[in-house]
Coordinates of C-alpha atoms in Angstrom, one line a residue:
M1 CA -135.2 141.2 -158.8
S2 CA -132.7 144.1 -159.0
I3 CA -130.2 144.2 -161.8
S4 CA -126.6 144.5 -161.0
S5 CA -124.3 145.8 -163.7
Q6 CA -121.3 144.1 -162.2
G7 CA -120.1 141.2 -164.5
H8 CA -122.1 142.5 -167.5
S9 CA -120.2 142.8 -170.8
K10 CA -119.9 146.1 -172.6
Q11 CA -122.8 145.1 -174.9
Q12 CA -125.1 144.3 -172.0
V13 CA -124.3 147.6 -170.3
T14 CA -125.0 149.4 -173.6
V15 CA -128.4 147.7 -173.9
L16 CA -129.3 148.5 -170.3
A17 CA -128.1 152.1 -170.8
L18 CA -130.4 152.5 -173.8
S19 CA -133.3 151.1 -171.8
A20 CA -132.5 153.4 -168.9
I21 CA -132.8 156.4 -171.3
G22 CA -136.4 155.5 -171.9
V23 CA -137.3 155.4 -168.2
V24 CA -134.8 157.2 -166.0
F25 CA -134.3 160.5 -167.7
G26 CA -137.8 161.5 -168.8
D27 CA -138.3 164.2 -166.1
I28 CA -134.9 165.9 -166.3
G29 CA -135.0 165.4 -170.1
T30 CA -138.2 167.5 -170.6
S31 CA -136.9 170.4 -168.4
P32 CA -135.6 172.3 -171.6
L33 CA -139.2 172.8 -172.5
Y34 CA -139.7 175.4 -169.8
A35 CA -136.5 176.0 -167.7
V36 CA -134.8 178.8 -169.7
K37 CA -138.2 180.4 -170.5
E38 CA -139.0 180.7 -166.8
V39 CA -135.6 182.1 -165.8
F40 CA -135.9 185.0 -168.2
G41 CA -139.6 185.3 -167.5
S42 CA -138.7 186.7 -164.1
H43 CA -138.1 190.2 -165.7
L44 CA -134.5 189.5 -166.5
S45 CA -133.1 191.6 -169.3
I46 CA -131.6 189.7 -172.2
D47 CA -128.0 190.6 -172.9
K48 CA -124.7 188.8 -173.1
T49 CA -123.9 189.1 -169.4
H50 CA -127.2 187.8 -168.3
V51 CA -127.5 185.0 -170.8
L52 CA -124.0 183.7 -170.1
G53 CA -124.7 184.0 -166.4
V54 CA -127.9 182.0 -166.6
L55 CA -126.3 179.3 -168.7
S56 CA -123.4 179.1 -166.3
L57 CA -125.8 178.6 -163.4
I58 CA -127.6 175.8 -165.3
F59 CA -124.3 174.2 -166.3
W60 CA -122.9 174.2 -162.7
S61 CA -126.2 173.1 -161.2
L62 CA -126.3 170.1 -163.5
T63 CA -122.7 169.4 -162.8
L64 CA -122.8 169.8 -159.0
V65 CA -126.2 168.3 -158.2
V66 CA -127.0 165.7 -160.8
T67 CA -123.5 164.6 -161.9
T68 CA -121.4 164.9 -158.7
K69 CA -123.9 164.5 -155.9
Y70 CA -126.2 161.9 -157.5
A71 CA -124.3 160.1 -160.2
I72 CA -120.9 159.9 -158.5
F73 CA -121.7 159.9 -154.7
I74 CA -125.3 159.0 -153.7
M75 CA -125.7 156.2 -156.3
R76 CA -123.0 154.4 -154.4
A77 CA -125.3 154.2 -151.4
N78 CA -127.4 151.4 -152.7
N79 CA -129.4 148.9 -150.5
K80 CA -128.4 145.6 -152.2
G81 CA -128.7 147.2 -155.6
E82 CA -131.9 149.2 -154.9
G83 CA -132.1 153.0 -154.8
G84 CA -134.6 155.7 -153.9
I85 CA -135.5 157.5 -150.7
M86 CA -137.1 154.5 -149.0
A87 CA -134.1 152.2 -149.8
L88 CA -131.7 155.0 -148.6
M89 CA -133.7 155.4 -145.4
A90 CA -133.6 151.6 -144.7
L91 CA -129.9 151.7 -145.3
A92 CA -129.3 154.6 -143.0
L93 CA -131.3 152.8 -140.3
Q94 CA -128.7 150.1 -140.2
S95 CA -126.3 152.7 -138.6
A96 CA -128.8 153.5 -135.9
N97 CA -128.2 150.2 -134.0
D98 CA -129.8 150.5 -130.6
N99 CA -130.1 154.3 -130.7
P100 CA -133.9 155.0 -130.9
K101 CA -133.4 158.8 -131.1
K102 CA -131.3 158.4 -134.2
A103 CA -133.7 155.9 -135.7
R104 CA -136.6 158.2 -135.1
F105 CA -134.8 161.1 -136.7
I106 CA -133.9 159.0 -139.8
V107 CA -137.5 157.7 -140.2
T108 CA -138.9 161.3 -139.7
I109 CA -136.8 163.0 -142.4
G110 CA -137.2 159.9 -144.7
L111 CA -141.0 160.1 -144.5
L112 CA -140.8 163.9 -145.0
G113 CA -138.8 163.3 -148.2
A114 CA -141.3 160.6 -149.4
A115 CA -144.2 162.9 -148.6
L116 CA -142.7 165.7 -150.7
F117 CA -142.0 163.2 -153.5
Y118 CA -145.8 162.8 -153.9
G119 CA -146.2 166.6 -154.4
D120 CA -143.6 166.3 -157.2
S121 CA -145.6 163.4 -158.6
I122 CA -148.6 165.6 -159.0
I123 CA -146.9 168.7 -160.5
T124 CA -144.5 166.9 -162.9
P125 CA -147.2 165.4 -165.2
A126 CA -149.1 168.7 -165.2
I127 CA -146.2 171.0 -166.1
S128 CA -144.5 168.5 -168.5
V129 CA -147.6 167.9 -170.6
L130 CA -148.8 171.6 -170.4
S131 CA -145.4 172.9 -171.5
A132 CA -145.3 170.5 -174.5
V133 CA -148.8 171.3 -175.7
E134 CA -148.2 175.0 -175.3
G135 CA -146.1 174.8 -178.4
L136 CA -149.5 175.3 -180.2
Q137 CA -149.4 178.9 -179.0
I138 CA -146.2 179.4 -181.1
I139 CA -147.1 177.2 -184.1
A140 CA -150.7 178.3 -184.4
P141 CA -151.8 181.1 -182.1
S142 CA -155.4 180.7 -183.2
L143 CA -155.5 177.3 -181.5
S144 CA -154.3 178.5 -178.2
H145 CA -157.7 177.9 -176.6
Y146 CA -157.3 174.2 -177.3
V147 CA -154.2 173.8 -175.0
L148 CA -156.0 172.9 -171.9
P149 CA -158.5 170.5 -173.5
I150 CA -155.6 168.7 -175.2
A151 CA -153.5 168.5 -172.1
I152 CA -156.5 167.1 -170.1
T153 CA -157.1 164.5 -172.8
V154 CA -153.5 163.4 -173.0
L155 CA -153.3 163.1 -169.1
S156 CA -156.6 161.2 -169.0
A157 CA -155.3 158.6 -171.5
L158 CA -152.1 158.4 -169.5
F159 CA -153.8 157.5 -166.2
I160 CA -156.4 155.2 -167.7
V161 CA -153.8 153.0 -169.4
Q162 CA -151.9 152.5 -166.1
A163 CA -154.0 149.5 -165.2
K164 CA -152.9 147.8 -168.4
G165 CA -149.3 148.0 -167.4
T166 CA -146.4 149.8 -169.0
G167 CA -144.7 146.7 -170.4
A168 CA -145.9 147.0 -174.0
V169 CA -145.7 150.8 -174.1
G170 CA -142.4 150.8 -172.3
K171 CA -140.7 149.1 -175.3
M172 CA -141.4 152.2 -177.2
F173 CA -140.0 154.5 -174.5
S174 CA -136.3 154.0 -175.2
P175 CA -136.4 154.7 -179.0
I176 CA -138.6 157.8 -178.5
M177 CA -136.4 159.2 -175.7
C178 CA -133.2 158.5 -177.6
L179 CA -134.7 160.4 -180.5
W180 CA -135.7 163.1 -178.1
F181 CA -132.3 163.6 -176.7
A182 CA -130.7 163.4 -180.2
I183 CA -133.1 166.2 -181.3
L184 CA -132.2 168.3 -178.2
G185 CA -128.5 168.1 -179.1
I186 CA -129.0 168.8 -182.8
L187 CA -131.3 171.9 -182.2
G188 CA -128.7 173.1 -179.7
I189 CA -125.7 172.6 -182.1
N190 CA -127.6 174.4 -184.9
N191 CA -127.9 177.5 -182.8
I192 CA -124.5 177.3 -181.1
I193 CA -122.8 177.3 -184.5
N194 CA -124.2 180.8 -185.1
T195 CA -123.1 182.1 -181.8
P196 CA -120.3 180.0 -180.3
A197 CA -119.5 182.7 -177.7
V198 CA -122.1 181.1 -175.4
L199 CA -119.7 178.2 -174.7
A200 CA -117.8 180.6 -172.5
A201 CA -120.6 180.0 -169.9
V202 CA -118.8 176.9 -168.7
N203 CA -116.6 179.4 -166.7
P204 CA -118.2 179.7 -163.2
Y205 CA -117.2 183.4 -163.2
Y206 CA -120.3 184.3 -165.2
A207 CA -122.6 182.5 -162.7
V208 CA -120.9 184.3 -159.7
H209 CA -120.8 187.6 -161.5
L210 CA -124.5 187.4 -162.3
L211 CA -125.5 186.7 -158.7
L212 CA -123.3 189.4 -157.4
E213 CA -124.6 191.9 -159.9
L214 CA -128.3 191.1 -159.4
G215 CA -128.1 190.7 -155.7
W216 CA -131.6 189.9 -154.3
H217 CA -133.0 189.4 -157.9
G218 CA -130.2 186.9 -158.5
F219 CA -131.4 184.9 -155.5
L220 CA -134.9 184.8 -157.1
I221 CA -133.5 183.5 -160.3
M222 CA -132.1 180.4 -158.5
G223 CA -135.8 179.4 -157.9
A224 CA -136.2 179.1 -161.7
V225 CA -132.8 177.5 -162.3
V226 CA -133.8 174.6 -160.2
L227 CA -136.2 173.6 -162.9
A228 CA -133.2 172.3 -164.9
I229 CA -132.4 169.7 -162.3
T230 CA -135.8 168.3 -161.5
G231 CA -135.8 164.6 -162.0
A232 CA -132.2 164.2 -160.6
E233 CA -133.4 161.7 -157.9
A234 CA -134.7 159.4 -160.7
L235 CA -131.1 158.4 -161.5
Y236 CA -130.9 157.0 -157.9
A237 CA -134.5 155.8 -157.5
D238 CA -134.4 153.6 -160.7
M239 CA -131.0 152.1 -160.1
G240 CA -132.5 148.8 -159.0
H241 CA -134.0 148.3 -162.5
F242 CA -130.9 149.0 -164.6
G243 CA -127.8 149.0 -162.4
L244 CA -125.3 151.7 -161.4
K245 CA -123.0 151.4 -164.5
P246 CA -125.6 151.6 -167.2
I247 CA -127.3 154.7 -165.7
R248 CA -124.0 156.5 -165.3
Y249 CA -123.0 155.4 -168.8
A250 CA -126.2 156.9 -170.3
W251 CA -125.9 160.1 -168.3
F252 CA -122.3 160.9 -169.1
S253 CA -122.2 159.7 -172.7
F254 CA -125.5 160.9 -174.0
V255 CA -128.1 162.6 -171.8
F256 CA -125.8 165.2 -170.1
P257 CA -124.2 166.4 -173.3
A258 CA -127.6 166.6 -175.1
L259 CA -129.1 168.7 -172.3
L260 CA -126.1 171.0 -172.2
L261 CA -126.1 171.5 -176.0
N262 CA -129.8 172.4 -175.9
Y263 CA -129.5 174.8 -173.0
F264 CA -126.6 176.5 -174.6
G265 CA -128.4 176.6 -178.0
Q266 CA -131.4 178.3 -176.4
G267 CA -128.9 180.9 -174.9
A268 CA -127.4 181.4 -178.4
L269 CA -130.9 181.9 -179.9
L270 CA -131.7 184.6 -177.2
L271 CA -128.4 186.5 -178.0
D272 CA -129.4 186.7 -181.6
H273 CA -133.1 187.0 -181.2
P274 CA -134.1 188.3 -177.7
E275 CA -137.8 188.3 -178.8
A276 CA -137.6 184.4 -178.8
V277 CA -137.9 184.5 -175.0
K278 CA -141.6 183.8 -175.2
N279 CA -140.7 180.1 -175.9
P280 CA -137.0 179.7 -176.8
F281 CA -137.3 175.9 -177.0
Y282 CA -139.8 175.7 -179.9
L283 CA -138.3 178.8 -181.7
M284 CA -135.0 177.0 -181.9
A285 CA -136.5 174.8 -184.6
P286 CA -137.1 175.7 -188.2
T287 CA -140.7 176.4 -189.2
W288 CA -141.2 173.1 -191.0
A289 CA -140.1 171.1 -187.9
M290 CA -142.6 172.7 -185.5
Y291 CA -145.4 170.2 -185.7
P292 CA -143.2 167.1 -185.6
L293 CA -141.4 168.7 -182.6
L294 CA -144.7 169.4 -180.9
I295 CA -145.7 165.7 -181.3
L296 CA -142.2 164.5 -180.1
S297 CA -142.4 166.9 -177.1
T298 CA -145.8 165.6 -176.1
L299 CA -144.6 162.0 -176.3
A300 CA -141.6 162.8 -174.2
S301 CA -143.6 164.6 -171.6
V302 CA -146.0 161.6 -171.4
I303 CA -143.0 159.3 -170.9
A304 CA -141.6 161.7 -168.2
S305 CA -145.0 161.6 -166.5
Q306 CA -145.2 157.8 -166.7
A307 CA -141.9 157.5 -165.0
V308 CA -143.0 159.7 -162.1
I309 CA -146.4 157.9 -161.7
S310 CA -144.6 154.5 -161.7
G311 CA -142.3 155.9 -159.1
A312 CA -145.2 156.9 -156.9
F313 CA -146.5 153.3 -157.1
S314 CA -143.0 151.9 -156.2
V315 CA -142.6 154.3 -153.2
T316 CA -146.1 153.5 -152.0
R317 CA -145.5 149.7 -152.2
Q318 CA -142.2 150.1 -150.2
A319 CA -144.0 152.3 -147.6
I320 CA -146.7 149.6 -147.2
Q321 CA -144.2 146.8 -146.8
L322 CA -142.1 148.8 -144.2
G323 CA -145.3 149.6 -142.3
Y324 CA -145.4 153.3 -142.9
C325 CA -148.8 153.4 -144.6
P326 CA -152.0 151.3 -144.6
R327 CA -152.3 148.3 -146.9
M328 CA -153.6 149.0 -150.4
N329 CA -154.5 146.7 -153.3
I330 CA -151.5 146.1 -155.5
S331 CA -151.6 144.6 -158.9
H332 CA -148.6 143.3 -160.8
T333 CA -148.8 144.3 -164.5
S334 CA -146.0 142.1 -165.7
G335 CA -145.1 138.5 -165.2
Q336 CA -141.5 139.2 -165.9
E337 CA -140.7 142.6 -164.3
V338 CA -141.4 142.5 -160.5
G339 CA -141.0 146.3 -160.4
Q340 CA -144.1 146.9 -162.6
V341 CA -147.0 147.4 -160.2
Y342 CA -150.3 149.3 -160.3
I343 CA -152.0 150.7 -157.2
P344 CA -155.5 151.8 -158.2
A345 CA -156.1 154.1 -155.2
I346 CA -152.8 156.0 -155.9
N347 CA -153.5 156.2 -159.6
W348 CA -157.0 157.8 -159.3
L349 CA -155.9 160.1 -156.5
L350 CA -153.0 161.3 -158.7
M351 CA -155.3 161.7 -161.7
V352 CA -157.8 163.9 -159.8
S353 CA -155.1 165.9 -158.2
V354 CA -153.3 166.5 -161.6
F355 CA -156.6 167.6 -163.2
V356 CA -157.3 170.1 -160.4
V357 CA -153.7 171.5 -160.7
V358 CA -154.0 171.9 -164.5
L359 CA -157.3 173.6 -164.4
S360 CA -156.3 175.8 -161.5
F361 CA -152.9 177.1 -162.8
E362 CA -153.8 176.8 -166.6
S363 CA -150.2 177.4 -167.8
S364 CA -146.8 175.9 -167.3
S365 CA -145.5 179.4 -166.3
A366 CA -148.0 179.6 -163.5
L367 CA -147.2 176.0 -162.4
A368 CA -143.5 176.8 -162.3
S369 CA -144.3 178.8 -159.2
A370 CA -145.3 175.6 -157.5
Y371 CA -142.5 173.5 -158.9
G372 CA -139.2 173.2 -157.3
I373 CA -139.8 173.4 -153.5
A374 CA -140.8 169.7 -153.2
V375 CA -137.8 168.7 -155.4
T376 CA -135.3 170.7 -153.3
G377 CA -136.9 169.4 -150.1
T378 CA -136.4 165.8 -151.2
M379 CA -132.8 166.6 -152.2
I380 CA -132.0 167.9 -148.8
V381 CA -133.3 164.6 -147.3
D382 CA -131.2 162.6 -149.7
T383 CA -128.1 164.6 -148.6
L384 CA -128.8 164.1 -144.9
L385 CA -129.5 160.4 -145.3
A386 CA -126.4 159.9 -147.5
F387 CA -124.3 161.7 -144.9
I388 CA -125.5 159.2 -142.3
V389 CA -124.6 156.3 -144.5
I390 CA -121.2 157.8 -145.4
K391 CA -120.3 158.5 -141.7
G392 CA -122.0 155.5 -140.0
I393 CA -121.6 152.6 -142.5
W394 CA -118.8 153.6 -144.9
Q395 CA -116.9 155.2 -142.0
W396 CA -115.3 158.0 -144.1
K397 CA -112.9 160.3 -142.3
K398 CA -114.7 163.0 -140.4
S399 CA -113.2 165.8 -142.6
A400 CA -114.4 164.0 -145.8
S401 CA -117.9 163.3 -144.6
V402 CA -118.3 166.9 -143.2
A403 CA -117.0 168.3 -146.5
F404 CA -119.7 166.2 -148.4
L405 CA -122.4 167.4 -146.1
T406 CA -121.4 171.1 -146.1
T407 CA -120.9 171.3 -149.8
F408 CA -124.1 169.8 -151.0
L409 CA -126.3 170.9 -148.1
T410 CA -125.3 174.5 -148.9
V411 CA -126.3 174.1 -152.5
D412 CA -129.5 172.4 -151.6
F413 CA -130.5 175.1 -149.0
L414 CA -129.7 177.8 -151.6
F415 CA -132.2 176.2 -154.0
L416 CA -134.8 175.6 -151.2
S417 CA -134.6 179.1 -149.8
S418 CA -134.9 180.7 -153.2
N419 CA -137.9 178.4 -154.0
S420 CA -139.5 179.3 -150.6
L421 CA -140.2 182.7 -152.1
K422 CA -142.7 180.9 -154.5
I423 CA -144.8 179.7 -151.6
P424 CA -147.4 182.5 -151.9
T425 CA -147.8 182.1 -155.6
G426 CA -148.1 178.3 -155.7
G427 CA -145.3 176.8 -153.7
W428 CA -147.9 176.2 -151.0
L429 CA -149.4 173.3 -153.0
P430 CA -146.7 170.7 -152.7
L431 CA -146.1 171.7 -149.1
I432 CA -149.8 171.1 -148.3
I433 CA -149.7 167.8 -150.1
G434 CA -146.5 166.8 -148.3
A435 CA -147.8 167.9 -144.9
V436 CA -151.1 165.9 -145.2
L437 CA -149.2 162.8 -146.3
F438 CA -146.6 163.2 -143.6
L439 CA -149.4 163.6 -141.0
M440 CA -151.1 160.4 -142.3
M441 CA -147.9 158.3 -142.3
T442 CA -146.8 159.5 -138.8
T443 CA -150.4 158.9 -137.5
W444 CA -150.3 155.4 -138.9
I445 CA -146.9 154.6 -137.4
K446 CA -148.0 156.0 -134.0
G447 CA -151.2 153.9 -134.1
R448 CA -149.4 150.7 -135.2
A449 CA -146.9 151.2 -132.3
L450 CA -149.8 151.5 -129.8
L451 CA -151.5 148.5 -131.3
A452 CA -148.3 146.5 -131.0
E453 CA -148.0 147.6 -127.4
Y454 CA -151.6 146.6 -126.7
M455 CA -151.0 143.1 -128.2
D456 CA -147.7 142.7 -126.3
E457 CA -149.3 143.4 -122.9
R458 CA -151.9 140.7 -123.5
R459 CA -149.7 138.1 -125.2
V460 CA -149.5 134.6 -123.9
L461 CA -146.2 132.8 -124.4
F462 CA -146.1 129.4 -126.1
E463 CA -144.5 127.9 -123.1
D464 CA -147.6 128.9 -120.9
L465 CA -150.1 127.8 -123.5
E466 CA -150.2 124.2 -122.6
D467 CA -151.4 124.8 -119.1
K468 CA -154.2 127.0 -120.5
I469 CA -155.3 124.2 -122.9
I470 CA -155.4 121.6 -120.2
S471 CA -157.5 123.8 -117.9
H472 CA -160.0 124.4 -120.7
Q473 CA -160.4 120.7 -121.6
A474 CA -160.4 121.6 -125.3
V475 CA -161.7 119.3 -128.0
T476 CA -159.3 118.3 -130.8
V477 CA -160.6 118.3 -134.4
K478 CA -159.1 117.2 -137.7
G479 CA -157.3 119.5 -140.1
S480 CA -155.0 122.4 -139.8
A481 CA -155.6 126.0 -138.4
I482 CA -153.4 128.9 -139.5
Y483 CA -153.6 132.0 -137.3
L484 CA -152.3 135.2 -138.8
A485 CA -150.3 137.2 -136.2
K486 CA -148.7 140.7 -136.4
S487 CA -146.2 140.0 -133.6
V488 CA -143.3 137.6 -133.8
H489 CA -143.7 136.7 -130.2
G490 CA -146.4 134.9 -128.2
V491 CA -149.8 133.6 -129.2
P492 CA -152.0 136.0 -131.3
Q493 CA -155.2 137.4 -129.9
V494 CA -157.3 135.8 -132.6
F495 CA -156.1 132.3 -131.4
L496 CA -157.0 133.1 -127.8
H497 CA -160.4 134.6 -128.9
N498 CA -161.3 131.4 -130.8
F499 CA -160.0 129.1 -128.1
E500 CA -161.8 130.7 -125.2
H501 CA -165.1 131.0 -127.1
N502 CA -165.2 127.6 -128.9
H503 CA -162.9 125.4 -126.8
V504 CA -161.6 123.7 -130.0
L505 CA -158.1 122.9 -131.2
H506 CA -157.1 121.6 -134.6
K507 CA -154.8 118.7 -135.0
Q508 CA -152.2 120.9 -136.5
I509 CA -151.9 124.6 -135.5
M510 CA -149.7 127.2 -137.1
V511 CA -149.1 130.8 -136.0
L512 CA -148.0 132.7 -139.1
T513 CA -146.2 136.0 -139.0
I514 CA -145.0 137.9 -142.1
V515 CA -141.8 139.9 -141.5
T516 CA -140.6 142.7 -143.8
K517 CA -136.8 143.2 -143.6
D518 CA -135.0 146.5 -144.2
E519 CA -133.5 145.2 -147.4
P520 CA -135.1 145.0 -150.8
Y521 CA -135.2 141.3 -151.4
V522 CA -135.0 138.1 -149.4
D523 CA -133.9 134.9 -151.1
V524 CA -136.4 132.0 -151.2
A525 CA -133.8 130.0 -149.3
H526 CA -134.2 132.4 -146.4
R527 CA -137.9 132.9 -146.7
I528 CA -139.2 130.5 -144.1
K529 CA -138.4 129.8 -140.4
I530 CA -140.4 127.1 -138.6
R531 CA -140.3 126.3 -134.9
A532 CA -142.3 123.4 -133.3
F533 CA -144.0 123.6 -129.9
G534 CA -146.0 121.2 -127.7
K535 CA -145.4 117.6 -126.5
N536 CA -146.5 116.2 -129.8
N537 CA -144.9 118.9 -132.0
N538 CA -148.3 119.8 -133.3
F539 CA -148.0 123.6 -132.6
Y540 CA -145.8 125.6 -135.0
R541 CA -144.5 129.2 -135.2
V542 CA -144.0 130.0 -138.9
K543 CA -142.2 133.2 -140.0
L544 CA -142.2 134.4 -143.6
Y545 CA -139.5 136.9 -144.5
Y546 CA -139.8 139.3 -147.4
G547 CA -137.9 142.4 -148.6
F548 CA -139.6 145.8 -148.9
M549 CA -139.6 145.4 -152.7
Q550 CA -141.4 142.1 -152.6
N551 CA -145.1 141.3 -152.3
P552 CA -146.0 138.5 -149.8
D553 CA -147.7 135.4 -151.1
V554 CA -148.9 133.2 -148.3
R555 CA -150.2 130.4 -150.4
Q556 CA -146.9 130.1 -152.4
A557 CA -144.8 130.3 -149.2
L558 CA -146.8 127.6 -147.4
E559 CA -146.3 125.3 -150.4
Q560 CA -142.6 125.7 -149.8
C561 CA -143.1 124.6 -146.2
A562 CA -143.4 121.0 -147.4
Q563 CA -139.7 121.2 -148.3
E564 CA -139.1 122.1 -144.6
G565 CA -141.1 119.1 -143.4
L566 CA -144.3 120.8 -142.6
N567 CA -147.1 119.4 -144.8
I568 CA -150.3 121.4 -145.3
D569 CA -153.4 120.1 -147.0
F570 CA -155.2 123.2 -148.1
K571 CA -158.5 121.3 -148.4
Q572 CA -158.4 120.7 -144.7
T573 CA -156.9 124.0 -143.6
S574 CA -158.7 127.0 -142.1
F575 CA -157.1 130.5 -141.9
F576 CA -158.2 132.5 -138.8
I577 CA -157.8 136.2 -139.1
G578 CA -158.7 138.9 -136.6
S579 CA -161.1 141.6 -137.7
E580 CA -160.1 144.3 -135.3
R581 CA -162.3 147.2 -134.3
V582 CA -160.3 150.0 -132.8
S583 CA -161.5 152.5 -130.2
F584 CA -159.6 154.8 -127.8
R585 CA -159.6 155.3 -124.1
K586 CA -160.1 158.8 -122.7
K587 CA -156.4 158.9 -121.6
S588 CA -155.1 157.2 -124.6
P589 CA -151.5 158.2 -125.6
M590 CA -152.8 158.9 -129.1
P591 CA -153.5 162.7 -129.4
K592 CA -157.2 163.4 -129.8
W593 CA -156.8 165.1 -133.1
R594 CA -155.1 162.0 -134.6
R595 CA -157.7 159.5 -133.4
P596 CA -160.3 159.9 -136.1
L597 CA -157.6 159.9 -138.8
F598 CA -156.1 156.6 -137.5
R599 CA -159.6 155.0 -137.2
F600 CA -160.2 156.0 -140.9
L601 CA -156.9 154.7 -142.1
F602 CA -157.2 151.5 -140.1
H603 CA -160.8 150.6 -141.2
N604 CA -160.1 151.5 -144.8
A605 CA -156.9 149.5 -145.2
S606 CA -157.2 146.7 -147.8
S607 CA -158.0 143.2 -146.4
A608 CA -155.1 141.1 -145.3
I609 CA -156.8 138.3 -147.2
E610 CA -156.2 140.0 -150.6
F611 CA -152.9 141.7 -149.7
F612 CA -151.2 138.5 -148.5
K613 CA -152.9 136.3 -151.2
I614 CA -154.6 134.0 -148.7
P615 CA -157.1 131.5 -150.2
V616 CA -160.4 133.4 -149.4
E617 CA -162.6 130.3 -149.4
R618 CA -160.6 128.9 -146.4
V619 CA -160.8 132.1 -144.3
I620 CA -162.6 132.6 -141.0
E621 CA -162.7 136.1 -139.6
L622 CA -163.2 136.7 -135.9
G623 CA -164.1 140.2 -134.6
I624 CA -161.8 141.6 -131.9
R625 CA -162.4 144.8 -130.1
I626 CA -159.2 146.8 -129.3
E627 CA -159.1 149.8 -127.0
L628 CA -155.9 151.8 -127.3

């Protein structure tokens, strides 16, 4: 279940804040490894005006986007304690009411943001681990040729251990990341002391002056400045695990100051030693600390990657539950933490994709060209969805809601447009990944809608079923039959298929439908709804309600039915499930180019038996041909 910080003592909030540091801030916390280096790597001369201007841009980007937009505003838009783009989309849909056009717009941009998130999930592990291991090029240039093999080895280990779960390793995350941020701050202070003039960069004048002076080149620089705010959405996405107050507490009291100190420290180093631009992060440290810093940086980058991979698992599970992508096998890796899940298909696809990216781009500088466009695209989606929530649910005054939209959308589009210039040199990668995933999700949604329409046209109402039974002179047999149905209305096709072919009825018949609500959790008390039909009340419609953060468990839910007066003996119960085979008419509403993709997705979705935890030894599958 989600954690609410309300009612927690100061001690509890502190403990949760320390835990959040180990999970939430890994991505944004490893940005100092490469952000400043990439900004000055764009042929920007190193002098006081340029250094202060860059630091001012980083300072105000962190302040406006991460602190103001996410930590103060968007994190208030929680869906019963849960955050993230899927939760925000579900919350925004509540404002659509009976407006199908608005609902379609919300779902479209929400899916687009989720698709771009996966592009970020591939690039983040690659650039984080590469930038950390590249410290070898500074410490021991003769070992430079080992950077790629070491990076691949570290990433391989990271993906292989996913199946074991992150519970045990996760306990180490918090101390390591606390040490990491403390070292960031200390390194920064050591260099700021030598050149305290860099602190003047908090004045926005330097940022504006730099952009005006450089003109078009200043616009290009914004595409590198965005690297300092990657990972901002994690504050919102992981809110359900730690609560609003602990994440804010960790950000304002520890993480934000540590990041600022480190960025300003790198700026101070560049003012004193311009030649340090080749890797200002590592060159901030004394020579004796280089190897320990390399090890700590690698650990921090692994933790940052772990958080992104876990986020991909979480978003996928939510998308499955909400019906936006096909079912996949989901494993729970912890008996205590419901949020810790492992999806093998996503894990291995991510691993292969990350390896391809690392071996293709070969360096963090090359990867920086691909990084940023997916992040800024997702940020725009967050702003639009948050505006819908602010206007439609919170009902802010028009002037206040428009001011929110205008301010943050302007900043987001500035970052997106500057990053769009990276498309020819690598920015195409997350866009292609996002486009493919968006195409798959929209095809799946379109196909499911046609399938529901097909079933609806052929449904038989419970009230009309008795006449059909009498006319067929069916034989009644002992035991219970449970028919799994997608629709919440009428009799499922699998029941009619069995009845018309076998002319047999069980003594007790249940039509079972699993409904996913647009909220993260449904209490056990509201899990089950039962309605009886028939003269002898031997026909039941059973509905099981789950939130999009929960995994359905049919066996467990049916055991709870006894408390509602519906007793089920599993030894005398058969589960009837339709094994549909989909084909398309010549004039099908499904576009021809989408048909093979939907068939592939539909026939490769994981079995409902495994996904819904139905006792496999009691299952009977009946083939049903469906022509859409």
